[in-house]
Amino acid sequence: MSDDDKSLVSRLRKLIGAGHYHPGERLGEEAVAEQFGVSRTPVRLAFRTLEQEGLLQRAGKRGFMVREFTQADVHCAVEVRGVLEGLAARRLAERGMPQDVAESLGFWIQKGRRLLDKGYLLEADINQWSDINSHFHGSIVGAADSRVVADAISRNNHLPFAAADSIIIDSEDLAREFKKLQLAQFHHELIFQSLKSGEGARAEMLMREHALIGLRYPELLADNP
Amino acid sequence: MSDDDKSLVSRLRKLIGAGHYHPGERLGEEAVAEQFGVSRTPVRLAFRTLEQEGLLQRAGKRGFMVREFTQADVHCAVEVRGVLEGLAARRLAERGMPQDVAESLGFWIQKGRRLLDKGYLLEADINQWSDINSHFHGSIVGAADSRVVADAISRNNHLPFAAADSIIIDSEDLAREFKKLQLAQFHHELIFQSLKSGEGARAEMLMREHALIGLRYPELLADNP
DNA sequence: ATCATTGTTATTGGATCCAAAGTAAAGGCT
DNA sequence: AGCCTTTACTTTGGATCCAATAACAATGAT
């Protein structure tokens, strides 16, 4: 197998997220163990972790089943990320942003600006934006200086489509995606601005709105071409 | 042992929460296994769960250590609960509160009112309030109708002092505690009011403020006797 | 004397075995 | 024929065994 180096949990996580297992499907320990060529022990350990992450749920007394994710679940996961990252942003604004964090955020904003300044989007730009985006969000969450908040966010990010860097990219319509990223970049700059001036409430609200960008804006941009 | 019926995770959770293990102390699988009279296997499983819950953290490549909780961590956990329960309340208000939920919340509010109406607090009332309180919060979270949100809250509640029903009771000063519960009851009624009228933003803010009642109000009440 | 290297020990990860519990199926009874 | 009971099988939980590895200690070299 190609990814023998990755841990069992992340491999399973990826498979579940990719919809490789049907939602509601029961996962037998023996079956999975055989599928990955390991014994039952590591599978049992992994299942407990995946259960806590919310990807698996107990199927009565008969082991675990793949958690089913509705559209509403995705929506909620994004909103949860919104309020949590909003909390992180507010904390950062209220406690004052350290110089190095400001520099780091400025750096990623500059990078985003340069990426979008050319006025259009290339296929190859997607990955770069994903990188920029996760560094921006990661810097804020990290600078909020609270393991509890960071853990809550990271746990939520284990849910499919919930993570900030899991923006659905529609390679078919790069023009529309460009508009979306332009808006996201604008959000980033506004958030940066409010963080710098210690506007906690504004930073929080902006962050919460920013989280929704993948949910609500596509339809909006679709209607107004 | 007296509590053989409880699962290993909850027993460990309780011990860790009670400070039975020193923060930062390394927990060996063998040692814990022997202490509980079981083999290493269930301990290993439990450790993975406790790790995800944030009570244990990996100690390098050498097993797990007891997570250390600072006062700031407790504060953050309470704020996280605030924003999450706030989200639940807003969802409930915006989607409209079903009749049965309104009746249930009204019931617990009535019970709280009757408990406090006598104007003072008895030692025995504490447990009853805890019951009322968790039912009130539980009803709202449940009625928000989102497993994602409910799970996020429940995971956060595993952290010591983060759960809504873990109000620190100072049996030495029941008069002050009475004031606190009076305020909490008032919060509950205001939240109920805003939920009924569909005031999402108000319900959310009230819920967030309500979460802080155990953190900030004691000092306030201490200064103003 | 200090540092590096090597050997020993402690501890975790993985595999296998056994027991317990639950489910499905087959057979018997009304 | 339908339902209940009993039996066989599947599957998970717990215990033990073995291997891999990291920490520790001791010994030797510079």
Coordinates of C-alpha atoms (C1' of nucleotides) in Angstrom, one line a residue:
Chain A
M1 CA 0.0 0.0 0.0
S2 CA 1.2 3.5 -0.7
D3 CA 0.5 5.2 2.6
D4 CA 1.8 2.7 5.1
D5 CA 3.5 5.5 7.0
K6 CA 0.2 7.2 8.0
S7 CA -1.4 6.1 11.1
L8 CA -4.5 3.9 11.1
V9 CA -6.8 6.6 12.4
S10 CA -5.9 9.1 9.8
R11 CA -6.2 6.5 7.0
L12 CA -9.6 5.5 8.3
R13 CA -10.5 9.2 8.8
K14 CA -9.7 9.9 5.2
L15 CA -11.6 6.9 3.9
I16 CA -14.7 7.8 5.9
G17 CA -14.5 11.4 4.9
A18 CA -14.2 10.4 1.2
G19 CA -17.4 8.4 1.6
H20 CA -15.6 5.1 1.0
Y21 CA -17.8 3.5 3.5
H22 CA -21.5 3.9 3.2
P23 CA -23.1 6.1 6.0
G24 CA -24.7 3.8 8.6
E25 CA -22.6 0.9 7.5
R26 CA -21.5 -1.3 10.3
L27 CA -17.7 -1.6 10.6
G28 CA -16.5 -4.9 12.0
E29 CA -13.2 -5.0 13.7
E30 CA -12.1 -8.1 12.0
A31 CA -13.1 -6.9 8.6
V32 CA -11.2 -3.6 8.9
A33 CA -8.2 -5.4 10.5
E34 CA -8.0 -7.7 7.5
Q35 CA -8.5 -4.9 5.1
F36 CA -5.5 -3.0 6.5
G37 CA -3.5 -6.1 7.1
V38 CA -3.2 -5.6 10.8
S39 CA -4.5 -7.3 13.9
R40 CA -7.7 -6.3 15.7
T41 CA -5.9 -4.5 18.5
P42 CA -4.9 -1.3 16.6
V43 CA -8.3 -1.3 15.0
R44 CA -10.0 -1.4 18.3
L45 CA -7.8 1.5 19.5
A46 CA -8.5 3.5 16.3
F47 CA -12.3 2.9 16.6
R48 CA -12.3 4.5 20.1
T49 CA -10.6 7.6 18.7
L50 CA -12.8 7.8 15.7
E51 CA -15.8 7.5 18.0
Q52 CA -14.7 10.5 20.0
E53 CA -14.1 12.4 16.9
G54 CA -17.7 11.8 15.9
L55 CA -16.9 9.9 12.7
L56 CA -18.1 6.6 14.1
Q57 CA -20.9 5.9 16.5
R58 CA -21.8 2.9 18.5
A59 CA -24.2 0.5 16.8
G60 CA -25.9 -0.8 19.9
K61 CA -23.7 -3.4 21.5
R62 CA -22.6 -4.6 18.1
G63 CA -19.5 -2.4 17.5
F64 CA -19.5 0.7 15.5
M65 CA -21.1 2.2 12.4
V66 CA -20.2 5.0 10.1
R67 CA -21.7 8.2 11.2
E68 CA -24.1 9.7 8.7
F69 CA -23.7 13.3 7.8
T70 CA -26.6 15.2 6.5
Q71 CA -26.4 18.6 4.9
A72 CA -27.6 20.1 8.1
D73 CA -24.7 18.4 10.0
V74 CA -22.2 20.0 7.6
H75 CA -23.9 23.4 8.1
C76 CA -23.8 23.0 11.9
A77 CA -20.2 22.0 11.9
V78 CA -19.3 25.1 10.0
E79 CA -21.3 27.2 12.4
V80 CA -19.6 25.6 15.3
R81 CA -16.2 26.4 13.7
G82 CA -17.5 30.0 13.3
V83 CA -18.4 30.5 16.9
L84 CA -15.2 28.9 18.1
E85 CA -12.8 30.7 15.8
G86 CA -14.9 33.8 16.6
L87 CA -14.1 33.2 20.3
A88 CA -10.4 32.8 19.4
A89 CA -10.4 36.0 17.4
R90 CA -12.1 38.0 20.2
R91 CA -9.7 36.7 22.8
L92 CA -6.8 37.7 20.6
A93 CA -8.2 41.2 20.0
E94 CA -9.1 41.7 23.7
R95 CA -5.7 40.5 25.0
G96 CA -3.8 42.5 22.4
M97 CA -2.1 41.0 19.4
P98 CA 1.6 40.4 19.9
Q99 CA 4.0 41.9 17.3
D100 CA 5.1 38.6 15.8
V101 CA 1.5 37.4 15.3
A102 CA 0.7 40.7 13.5
E103 CA 3.7 40.2 11.3
S104 CA 2.8 36.6 10.5
L105 CA -0.8 37.5 9.7
G106 CA 0.4 40.4 7.6
F107 CA 2.6 38.1 5.7
W108 CA -0.2 35.7 4.8
I109 CA -2.5 38.5 3.9
Q110 CA 0.2 39.8 1.5
K111 CA 0.6 36.4 0.0
G112 CA -3.1 36.1 -0.5
R113 CA -3.2 39.6 -2.1
R114 CA -0.5 38.7 -4.5
L115 CA -2.2 35.5 -5.4
L116 CA -5.4 37.2 -6.3
D117 CA -4.0 40.5 -7.7
K118 CA -3.6 39.1 -11.2
G119 CA -7.4 39.1 -11.5
Y120 CA -8.1 35.5 -12.2
L121 CA -7.6 32.0 -10.8
L122 CA -5.6 29.1 -12.1
E123 CA -6.0 25.5 -11.2
A124 CA -2.7 25.5 -9.5
D125 CA -3.6 28.5 -7.3
I126 CA -6.1 26.4 -5.3
N127 CA -3.6 24.6 -3.3
Q128 CA -1.7 27.8 -2.6
W129 CA -4.8 29.5 -1.3
S130 CA -5.6 26.5 0.8
D131 CA -2.1 26.8 2.3
I132 CA -2.5 30.6 2.9
N133 CA -5.9 30.1 4.4
S134 CA -5.0 27.5 6.9
H135 CA -1.9 29.5 8.0
F136 CA -4.1 32.5 8.5
H137 CA -6.7 30.7 10.6
G138 CA -4.0 28.6 12.4
S139 CA -2.1 31.7 13.4
I140 CA -5.2 33.3 15.0
V141 CA -6.2 30.1 16.8
G142 CA -2.7 29.6 18.0
A143 CA -2.3 33.2 19.1
A144 CA -5.5 32.9 21.1
D145 CA -3.2 31.1 23.5
S146 CA -5.7 28.6 24.8
R147 CA -5.3 24.8 24.4
V148 CA -8.9 24.4 25.3
V149 CA -10.2 26.5 22.5
A150 CA -7.6 25.1 20.1
D151 CA -8.6 21.6 21.0
A152 CA -12.3 22.3 20.5
I153 CA -11.6 23.7 17.1
S154 CA -9.3 20.9 16.1
R155 CA -11.8 18.3 17.2
N156 CA -14.5 20.0 15.2
N157 CA -12.2 20.1 12.2
H158 CA -12.1 16.3 12.1
L159 CA -15.6 16.4 10.8
P160 CA -15.8 16.3 7.1
F161 CA -16.1 19.7 5.4
A162 CA -15.9 21.4 8.7
A163 CA -12.2 22.4 8.5
A164 CA -11.4 25.9 7.4
D165 CA -9.1 24.7 4.6
S166 CA -11.7 22.3 3.2
I167 CA -13.1 24.8 0.8
I168 CA -15.0 23.1 -2.0
I169 CA -13.2 23.9 -5.2
D170 CA -15.2 23.9 -8.3
S171 CA -12.6 23.6 -11.0
E172 CA -15.3 23.9 -13.6
D173 CA -16.1 27.5 -12.7
L174 CA -12.8 29.1 -11.7
A175 CA -14.3 32.5 -12.3
R176 CA -16.9 32.1 -9.6
E177 CA -14.3 30.5 -7.3
F178 CA -12.2 33.6 -7.8
K179 CA -15.0 35.8 -6.6
K180 CA -15.3 33.7 -3.5
L181 CA -11.6 33.8 -2.7
Q182 CA -11.6 37.5 -3.3
L183 CA -14.3 37.9 -0.7
A184 CA -12.4 35.5 1.7
Q185 CA -9.3 37.6 1.2
F186 CA -11.3 40.7 2.0
H187 CA -12.6 39.0 5.1
H188 CA -9.1 38.2 6.2
E189 CA -8.0 41.8 5.8
L190 CA -11.0 43.1 7.8
I191 CA -10.3 40.6 10.5
F192 CA -6.7 41.6 10.6
Q193 CA -7.7 45.2 10.9
S194 CA -10.1 44.6 13.7
L195 CA -7.5 42.4 15.5
K196 CA -4.9 45.2 15.3
S197 CA -7.2 47.8 16.8
G198 CA -8.5 45.5 19.5
E199 CA -12.0 45.4 18.3
G200 CA -13.0 42.2 19.9
A201 CA -16.7 42.1 19.1
R202 CA -16.1 43.1 15.4
A203 CA -13.3 40.5 15.0
E204 CA -15.6 37.8 16.4
M205 CA -18.6 38.7 14.2
L206 CA -16.4 38.9 11.1
M207 CA -14.9 35.5 11.9
R208 CA -18.3 34.0 12.3
E209 CA -19.5 35.4 9.0
H210 CA -16.3 34.4 7.4
A211 CA -16.9 30.7 8.3
L212 CA -20.1 30.7 6.4
I213 CA -18.4 31.7 3.1
G214 CA -18.4 28.1 1.8
L215 CA -22.0 27.6 2.7
R216 CA -24.1 30.5 1.7
Y217 CA -22.1 32.4 -0.8
P218 CA -22.0 29.9 -3.7
E219 CA -25.8 30.2 -4.2
L220 CA -25.5 34.0 -4.0
L221 CA -22.7 34.2 -6.6
A222 CA -24.6 31.7 -8.7
D223 CA -27.6 34.0 -8.8
N224 CA -25.6 37.1 -9.6
P225 CA -23.2 36.2 -12.3
Chain B
M1 CA -14.2 -2.0 45.1
S2 CA -17.5 -0.1 45.4
D3 CA -18.0 1.1 41.9
D4 CA -17.2 -1.9 39.8
D5 CA -20.2 -1.2 37.7
K6 CA -19.0 2.0 36.2
S7 CA -16.9 1.9 33.1
L8 CA -13.2 2.4 33.3
V9 CA -13.2 5.7 31.4
S10 CA -15.7 7.3 33.7
R11 CA -13.9 6.0 36.8
L12 CA -10.6 7.4 35.5
R13 CA -12.4 10.6 34.4
K14 CA -13.7 11.1 37.9
L15 CA -10.3 10.4 39.5
I16 CA -8.5 12.8 37.2
G17 CA -11.2 15.4 37.7
A18 CA -10.9 15.0 41.5
G19 CA -7.2 15.7 41.2
H20 CA -6.3 12.2 42.4
Y21 CA -3.4 12.2 40.0
H22 CA -1.0 15.0 40.0
P23 CA -1.2 17.3 36.9
G24 CA 1.6 16.3 34.6
E25 CA 2.0 12.9 36.2
R26 CA 2.8 10.2 33.8
L27 CA 0.3 7.4 33.7
G28 CA 1.7 4.0 32.9
E29 CA -0.6 1.4 31.4
E30 CA 0.6 -1.3 33.6
A31 CA 0.3 0.7 36.8
V32 CA -3.2 1.8 36.1
A33 CA -4.2 -1.7 35.0
E34 CA -2.9 -3.1 38.3
Q35 CA -4.6 -0.4 40.2
F36 CA -8.0 -1.2 38.8
G37 CA -7.4 -4.9 38.7
V38 CA -7.8 -5.3 35.0
S39 CA -5.5 -6.1 32.1
R40 CA -3.7 -3.6 30.0
T41 CA -6.1 -3.8 27.1
P42 CA -9.0 -1.9 28.6
V43 CA -6.6 0.6 30.0
R44 CA -5.2 1.2 26.6
L45 CA -8.6 1.7 25.1
A46 CA -9.6 4.1 27.9
F47 CA -6.5 6.1 27.5
R48 CA -7.3 6.8 23.8
T49 CA -10.8 8.0 24.8
L50 CA -9.4 10.2 27.6
E51 CA -6.9 11.6 25.3
Q52 CA -9.6 12.7 22.9
E53 CA -11.5 14.2 25.7
G54 CA -8.5 16.3 26.6
L55 CA -8.0 14.8 30.1
L56 CA -4.8 13.0 29.1
Q57 CA -2.1 14.1 26.7
R58 CA 0.7 12.2 25.0
A59 CA 3.9 12.3 26.9
G60 CA 6.3 12.2 24.0
K61 CA 6.4 8.6 22.8
R62 CA 6.2 7.4 26.3
G63 CA 2.5 7.0 27.0
F64 CA 0.3 9.6 28.5
M65 CA 0.4 12.1 31.2
V66 CA -2.4 13.9 33.1
R67 CA -3.4 17.1 31.5
E68 CA -2.7 20.1 33.6
F69 CA -5.6 22.6 33.9
T70 CA -4.8 26.2 34.8
Q71 CA -7.3 28.7 36.0
A72 CA -7.2 30.1 32.4
D73 CA -8.1 26.7 31.0
V74 CA -11.2 26.5 33.2
H75 CA -12.1 30.0 32.2
C76 CA -11.8 29.1 28.5
A77 CA -13.7 25.9 28.9
V78 CA -16.6 27.9 30.3
E79 CA -16.4 30.4 27.5
V80 CA -16.4 27.6 25.0
R81 CA -19.5 26.2 26.6
G82 CA -21.0 29.7 26.5
V83 CA -20.6 30.2 22.7
L84 CA -21.7 26.6 22.0
E85 CA -24.8 26.7 24.1
G86 CA -25.4 30.2 22.8
L87 CA -25.3 28.8 19.3
A88 CA -27.8 26.1 20.4
A89 CA -30.1 28.7 21.9
R90 CA -30.0 30.9 18.8
R91 CA -30.7 27.9 16.5
L92 CA -33.7 27.0 18.7
A93 CA -35.0 30.6 18.7
E94 CA -34.5 31.0 14.9
R95 CA -36.1 27.8 14.0
G96 CA -39.0 28.3 16.4
M97 CA -39.4 26.5 19.7
P98 CA -41.7 23.4 19.5
Q99 CA -44.6 23.3 21.9
D100 CA -43.3 20.4 24.0
V101 CA -39.9 22.0 24.5
A102 CA -41.6 25.2 25.7
E103 CA -43.6 23.1 28.1
S104 CA -40.6 21.3 29.3
L105 CA -38.6 24.5 29.8
G106 CA -41.5 26.1 31.6
F107 CA -41.7 23.1 33.9
W108 CA -38.1 23.4 35.0
I109 CA -38.4 27.1 35.4
Q110 CA -41.4 26.6 37.6
K111 CA -39.4 24.1 39.7
G112 CA -36.5 26.5 40.0
R113 CA -38.9 29.3 41.0
R114 CA -40.5 27.2 43.7
L115 CA -37.1 26.1 45.0
L116 CA -35.9 29.7 45.4
D117 CA -39.2 31.3 46.4
K118 CA -38.7 30.5 50.1
G119 CA -36.0 33.2 50.1
Y120 CA -33.1 31.1 51.4
L121 CA -31.1 28.0 50.5
L122 CA -30.7 24.7 52.3
E123 CA -27.8 22.3 51.9
A124 CA -30.3 19.8 50.4
D125 CA -31.4 22.3 47.8
I126 CA -28.1 22.2 46.0
N127 CA -28.6 18.8 44.4
Q128 CA -32.1 19.7 43.3
W129 CA -30.9 22.9 41.7
S130 CA -28.2 21.0 39.9
D131 CA -30.9 18.7 38.6
I132 CA -33.1 21.6 37.5
N133 CA -30.2 23.3 35.9
S134 CA -28.9 20.4 33.8
H135 CA -32.5 19.6 32.7
F136 CA -32.9 23.2 31.5
H137 CA -29.6 23.3 29.6
G138 CA -30.1 19.8 28.3
S139 CA -33.5 20.6 27.0
I140 CA -32.2 23.6 25.0
V141 CA -29.2 21.7 23.6
G142 CA -31.4 18.8 22.7
A143 CA -34.0 21.0 21.1
A144 CA -31.4 22.7 19.0
D145 CA -31.7 19.4 17.0
S146 CA -28.1 19.1 16.0
R147 CA -25.9 16.2 17.0
V148 CA -22.9 18.1 15.9
V149 CA -23.6 20.9 18.3
A150 CA -24.7 18.6 21.0
D151 CA -21.5 16.5 20.6
A152 CA -19.3 19.6 20.7
I153 CA -20.9 20.7 24.0
S154 CA -20.8 17.2 25.5
R155 CA -17.1 16.8 24.6
N156 CA -16.4 20.2 26.2
N157 CA -18.3 19.2 29.3
H158 CA -15.9 16.4 29.9
L159 CA -13.4 19.0 31.0
P160 CA -13.4 19.5 34.7
F161 CA -15.6 22.5 35.9
A162 CA -16.7 23.1 32.3
A163 CA -20.1 21.4 32.5
A164 CA -23.1 23.5 33.2
D165 CA -24.1 21.5 36.3
S166 CA -20.7 21.7 37.9
I167 CA -21.5 24.9 39.8
I168 CA -19.1 25.3 42.7
I169 CA -21.1 25.1 45.8
D170 CA -19.8 26.9 48.8
S171 CA -21.7 25.3 51.6
E172 CA -20.0 27.7 54.0
D173 CA -21.8 30.7 52.5
L174 CA -25.3 29.6 51.5
A175 CA -26.5 33.1 51.5
R176 CA -24.1 34.1 48.8
E177 CA -24.9 31.0 46.8
F178 CA -28.6 31.8 47.1
K179 CA -27.9 35.1 45.4
K180 CA -26.1 33.4 42.6
L181 CA -28.8 30.9 42.0
Q182 CA -31.4 33.6 42.1
L183 CA -29.5 35.3 39.3
A184 CA -29.2 32.0 37.4
Q185 CA -32.9 31.5 37.7
F186 CA -33.5 35.0 36.4
H187 CA -31.2 34.2 33.5
H188 CA -33.2 31.1 32.8
E189 CA -36.4 33.0 32.7
L190 CA -35.0 35.6 30.4
I191 CA -33.6 33.0 28.1
F192 CA -37.0 31.3 28.0
Q193 CA -38.6 34.5 27.2
S194 CA -36.3 35.3 24.3
L195 CA -36.6 31.7 23.0
K196 CA -40.4 32.0 23.0
S197 CA -40.4 35.2 21.0
G198 CA -37.8 34.0 18.5
E199 CA -35.2 36.5 19.6
G200 CA -32.2 34.6 18.4
A201 CA -29.4 37.1 19.0
R202 CA -30.8 37.9 22.5
A203 CA -31.1 34.3 23.5
E204 CA -27.5 33.7 22.3
M205 CA -26.1 36.6 24.2
L206 CA -28.0 35.7 27.4
M207 CA -26.8 32.2 27.2
R208 CA -23.2 33.3 26.8
E209 CA -23.5 35.6 29.8
H210 CA -25.2 32.9 31.7
A211 CA -22.3 30.6 31.3
L212 CA -20.0 33.0 33.0
I213 CA -22.1 33.0 36.2
G214 CA -19.8 30.7 38.0
L215 CA -16.7 32.6 37.0
R216 CA -17.2 36.3 37.5
Y217 CA -20.1 36.7 39.8
P218 CA -18.6 35.2 43.0
E219 CA -16.1 38.0 43.2
L220 CA -18.8 40.5 42.5
L221 CA -21.1 39.2 45.2
A222 CA -18.2 39.0 47.5
D223 CA -17.5 42.7 47.1
N224 CA -21.1 43.7 47.5
P225 CA -22.4 41.8 50.5
Chain C
dA1 C1' 36.4 14.6 33.7
dT2 C1' 33.3 14.5 30.1
dC3 C1' 31.3 12.6 26.3
dA4 C1' 30.1 8.8 23.4
dT5 C1' 28.8 4.2 23.0
dT6 C1' 26.9 0.1 24.2
dG7 C1' 24.1 -2.9 27.0
dT8 C1' 20.2 -3.3 30.1
dT9 C1' 15.6 -2.4 31.5
dA10 C1' 11.1 -0.5 31.4
dT11 C1' 7.2 0.5 28.6
dT12 C1' 4.4 0.7 24.7
dG13 C1' 2.5 -1.4 20.2
dG14 C1' 0.8 -5.4 17.9
dA15 C1' -0.8 -10.3 17.6
dT16 C1' -3.2 -14.1 19.4
dC17 C1' -6.1 -16.6 22.5
dC18 C1' -10.1 -17.3 25.4
dA19 C1' -14.4 -16.0 27.4
dA20 C1' -18.8 -13.6 27.2
dA21 C1' -22.6 -11.8 24.9
dG22 C1' -25.6 -11.2 21.1
dT23 C1' -27.6 -12.6 16.7
dA24 C1' -29.3 -15.6 13.5
dA25 C1' -31.0 -19.9 12.4
dA26 C1' -33.0 -24.3 12.9
dG27 C1' -36.1 -27.2 15.0
dG28 C1' -39.9 -28.4 18.0
dC29 C1' -44.4 -27.4 20.0
dT30 C1' -49.2 -25.6 19.9
Chain D
dA1 C1' -48.6 -22.3 9.8
dG2 C1' -46.9 -19.4 13.3
dC3 C1' -44.4 -18.8 17.5
dC4 C1' -41.3 -20.1 21.0
dT5 C1' -37.1 -22.4 22.4
dT6 C1' -32.8 -24.0 21.9
dT7 C1' -28.5 -24.3 19.4
dA8 C1' -24.8 -22.7 16.6
dC9 C1' -22.2 -18.9 15.0
dT10 C1' -20.6 -14.3 14.8
dT11 C1' -18.5 -10.6 17.1
dT12 C1' -16.8 -7.9 20.7
dG13 C1' -14.2 -7.5 25.4
dG14 C1' -10.4 -8.9 28.2
dA15 C1' -5.9 -11.3 29.1
dT16 C1' -1.6 -12.7 27.8
dC17 C1' 2.4 -13.1 24.9
dC18 C1' 6.0 -11.3 21.9
dA19 C1' 8.4 -7.7 19.5
dA20 C1' 10.0 -3.0 18.9
dT21 C1' 11.7 1.1 21.0
dA22 C1' 12.9 4.6 24.1
dA23 C1' 14.9 5.8 28.5
dC24 C1' 18.5 4.6 31.7
dA25 C1' 22.8 3.1 33.3
dA26 C1' 27.4 1.7 33.1
dT27 C1' 31.6 1.3 30.9
dG28 C1' 35.2 2.8 28.1
dA29 C1' 37.8 6.3 25.2
dT30 C1' 39.7 10.8 24.5

